[in-house]
Amino acid sequence: MLSFTTVFLNMGNGTFQAVTTNVPQNYAMAVGDFNGDGKDDLVLSDGSDVFVIFYSKGDGTFCQGAQLSLGGQMQAGAFVVGDFNGDGRIDIAMALYPSNEIGMFFNQGGGIFTLSYCVTGSGAYDMRAGDLNNNDNLDLVRELSAPHSSDLGADRVSQIVETAVAATLSS
């Protein structure tokens, strides 16, 4: 049985209305305006080499848009979205296996994304983006191992990757 993603629309009074969408349930997802229309879209990964963008209709429903592939040689683990090259478009950064690189799908507009490999190292359990050094560029933080319930600190190592590295390698 195919499962679908549920969107919970905020009614503005502390309550939410559940809307079942036509978007298949997947391994991981992120939200961003990938087509520049002012509406938040979804990007989904099933943990394989494929990402699918679903464009928002603005009413809690979506239509399928771009399908992005890593070419079958790698699969994506954790991923995060943001404008990583400063062009005003939302890009996708992902941890890649088995290469242990961080890859970027740079948004060129019009549903076109280019794949670039930016940083080598260990794979990531989790990733986040933020301007960690206050230079107006998004940085990446990757969690290199899953936290253990018995020891929440010893096995966790994070790396900070400057966006400037990604932008330089993609140009």
Coordinates of C-alpha atoms in Angstrom, one line a residue:
M1 CA 0.0 0.0 0.0
L2 CA 1.4 3.4 -1.0
S3 CA 1.5 6.0 1.8
F4 CA 1.2 9.7 1.2
T5 CA 2.6 12.7 3.0
T6 CA 0.2 14.6 5.3
V7 CA 0.5 18.4 5.5
F8 CA -0.8 20.1 8.6
L9 CA -2.0 23.6 7.7
N10 CA -1.8 26.2 10.5
M11 CA -5.2 27.8 11.0
G12 CA -3.6 30.8 12.8
N13 CA -5.2 30.0 16.2
G14 CA -2.9 27.2 17.5
T15 CA -4.8 24.5 15.6
F16 CA -3.9 22.6 12.4
Q17 CA -5.9 21.1 9.7
A18 CA -4.6 17.8 8.2
V19 CA -4.5 17.6 4.4
T20 CA -3.4 14.3 2.8
T21 CA -1.5 15.2 -0.3
N22 CA -0.6 13.4 -3.6
V23 CA 3.0 13.4 -2.4
P24 CA 4.4 9.9 -1.7
Q25 CA 5.8 9.3 1.7
N26 CA 9.6 9.1 1.6
Y27 CA 12.8 8.7 3.7
A28 CA 13.4 12.4 4.2
M29 CA 12.1 15.8 3.1
A30 CA 12.8 19.5 3.2
V31 CA 10.8 22.6 2.4
G32 CA 11.9 25.6 0.3
D33 CA 10.7 27.7 -2.6
F34 CA 12.5 26.0 -5.5
N35 CA 10.8 27.7 -8.3
G36 CA 10.7 31.3 -7.0
D37 CA 7.0 31.7 -7.0
G38 CA 6.8 32.6 -3.3
K39 CA 5.2 29.3 -2.3
D40 CA 7.0 26.7 -0.2
D41 CA 7.7 23.5 -2.2
L42 CA 8.8 20.0 -1.0
V43 CA 11.9 18.1 -2.0
L44 CA 11.8 14.3 -1.1
S45 CA 14.4 11.6 -1.0
D46 CA 13.7 7.9 -0.7
G47 CA 17.3 7.3 0.5
S48 CA 18.4 6.2 -3.0
D49 CA 20.0 8.3 -5.7
V50 CA 16.8 10.2 -6.6
F51 CA 15.3 13.5 -5.3
V52 CA 11.9 14.7 -6.4
I53 CA 10.6 18.2 -6.1
F54 CA 6.9 18.8 -5.6
Y55 CA 5.8 22.4 -6.4
S56 CA 3.2 23.9 -4.1
K57 CA -0.2 25.1 -5.6
G58 CA -0.5 27.3 -2.5
D59 CA -3.5 25.4 -1.0
G60 CA -1.7 22.5 0.7
T61 CA -1.6 20.4 -2.5
F62 CA 1.4 19.9 -4.9
C63 CA 2.3 18.9 -8.4
Q64 CA 5.4 16.9 -9.3
G65 CA 8.2 18.9 -10.7
A66 CA 11.9 18.2 -11.2
Q67 CA 13.3 14.7 -10.6
L68 CA 17.0 14.9 -9.7
S69 CA 19.4 11.9 -9.9
L70 CA 22.8 11.2 -8.6
G71 CA 23.4 8.9 -11.6
G72 CA 23.0 5.6 -9.8
Q73 CA 26.5 5.5 -8.4
M74 CA 25.7 7.0 -5.0
Q75 CA 22.9 7.5 -2.6
A76 CA 22.0 10.4 -0.5
G77 CA 21.7 10.3 3.3
A78 CA 21.0 13.5 5.2
F79 CA 20.2 16.7 3.2
V80 CA 19.4 20.3 3.8
V81 CA 18.3 23.2 1.6
G82 CA 19.3 26.8 1.4
D83 CA 20.9 29.4 -1.0
F84 CA 24.5 28.0 -0.8
N85 CA 26.0 30.0 -3.7
G86 CA 24.4 33.4 -3.1
D87 CA 22.3 33.5 -6.3
G88 CA 19.0 33.9 -4.6
R89 CA 17.8 30.4 -5.5
I90 CA 17.3 27.5 -3.0
D91 CA 19.9 24.7 -3.5
I92 CA 20.1 21.2 -2.0
A93 CA 23.2 20.0 0.0
M94 CA 23.4 16.3 0.7
A95 CA 25.7 13.7 2.3
L96 CA 26.6 11.1 -0.3
Y97 CA 27.3 7.4 0.2
P98 CA 29.6 5.5 -0.4
S99 CA 31.8 8.4 -1.6
N100 CA 31.6 10.3 1.7
E101 CA 31.3 13.6 -0.1
I102 CA 28.9 16.4 0.3
G103 CA 27.1 17.0 -2.9
M104 CA 25.2 20.0 -4.1
F105 CA 22.3 20.4 -6.5
F106 CA 22.7 24.0 -7.5
N107 CA 19.4 25.5 -8.6
Q108 CA 19.8 27.2 -12.0
G109 CA 16.1 28.2 -12.2
G110 CA 13.4 26.8 -14.4
G111 CA 13.5 23.4 -12.7
I112 CA 17.2 22.9 -13.7
F113 CA 19.7 21.8 -11.1
T114 CA 23.4 21.1 -11.6
L115 CA 25.2 18.5 -9.5
S116 CA 28.6 19.4 -7.9
Y117 CA 30.7 17.5 -5.4
C118 CA 32.1 19.9 -2.8
V119 CA 33.7 18.4 0.3
T120 CA 35.1 15.0 1.0
G121 CA 35.2 13.3 4.4
S122 CA 32.9 11.0 6.4
G123 CA 29.2 10.5 5.7
A124 CA 26.7 12.4 7.7
Y125 CA 23.9 11.2 10.0
D126 CA 22.3 14.7 10.0
M127 CA 22.9 18.1 8.4
R128 CA 21.9 21.6 9.1
A129 CA 22.6 25.0 7.5
G130 CA 23.0 28.4 9.1
D131 CA 25.3 31.4 9.0
L132 CA 27.6 30.3 11.8
N133 CA 30.3 32.9 11.4
N134 CA 28.1 35.9 10.5
N135 CA 29.5 36.5 7.0
D136 CA 26.2 36.3 5.2
N137 CA 27.0 32.9 3.7
L138 CA 25.2 29.7 4.7
D139 CA 27.5 27.2 6.4
L140 CA 26.9 23.5 6.8
V141 CA 27.1 21.4 9.9
R142 CA 27.1 17.7 9.6
E143 CA 26.7 15.1 12.4
L144 CA 29.1 12.3 11.7
S145 CA 27.5 9.6 13.8
A146 CA 24.1 8.8 15.3
P147 CA 23.8 9.8 19.0
H148 CA 23.7 6.8 21.4
S149 CA 21.1 6.9 24.1
S150 CA 23.7 5.7 26.7
D151 CA 26.3 8.4 25.9
L152 CA 25.0 11.6 24.2
G153 CA 28.4 13.1 23.8
A154 CA 31.3 10.8 23.2
D155 CA 30.4 9.5 19.7
R156 CA 29.2 12.8 18.2
V157 CA 31.6 14.8 16.0
S158 CA 30.4 17.7 13.9
Q159 CA 32.1 19.4 11.1
I160 CA 31.5 22.9 9.8
V161 CA 31.9 23.4 6.1
E162 CA 32.1 26.9 4.7
T163 CA 29.8 27.6 1.8
A164 CA 32.7 29.5 0.1
V165 CA 34.3 26.1 -0.5
A166 CA 31.2 24.9 -2.3
A167 CA 30.8 28.0 -4.3
T168 CA 34.5 28.0 -5.4
L169 CA 34.4 24.4 -6.4
S170 CA 31.2 24.8 -8.5
S171 CA 32.4 27.7 -10.5

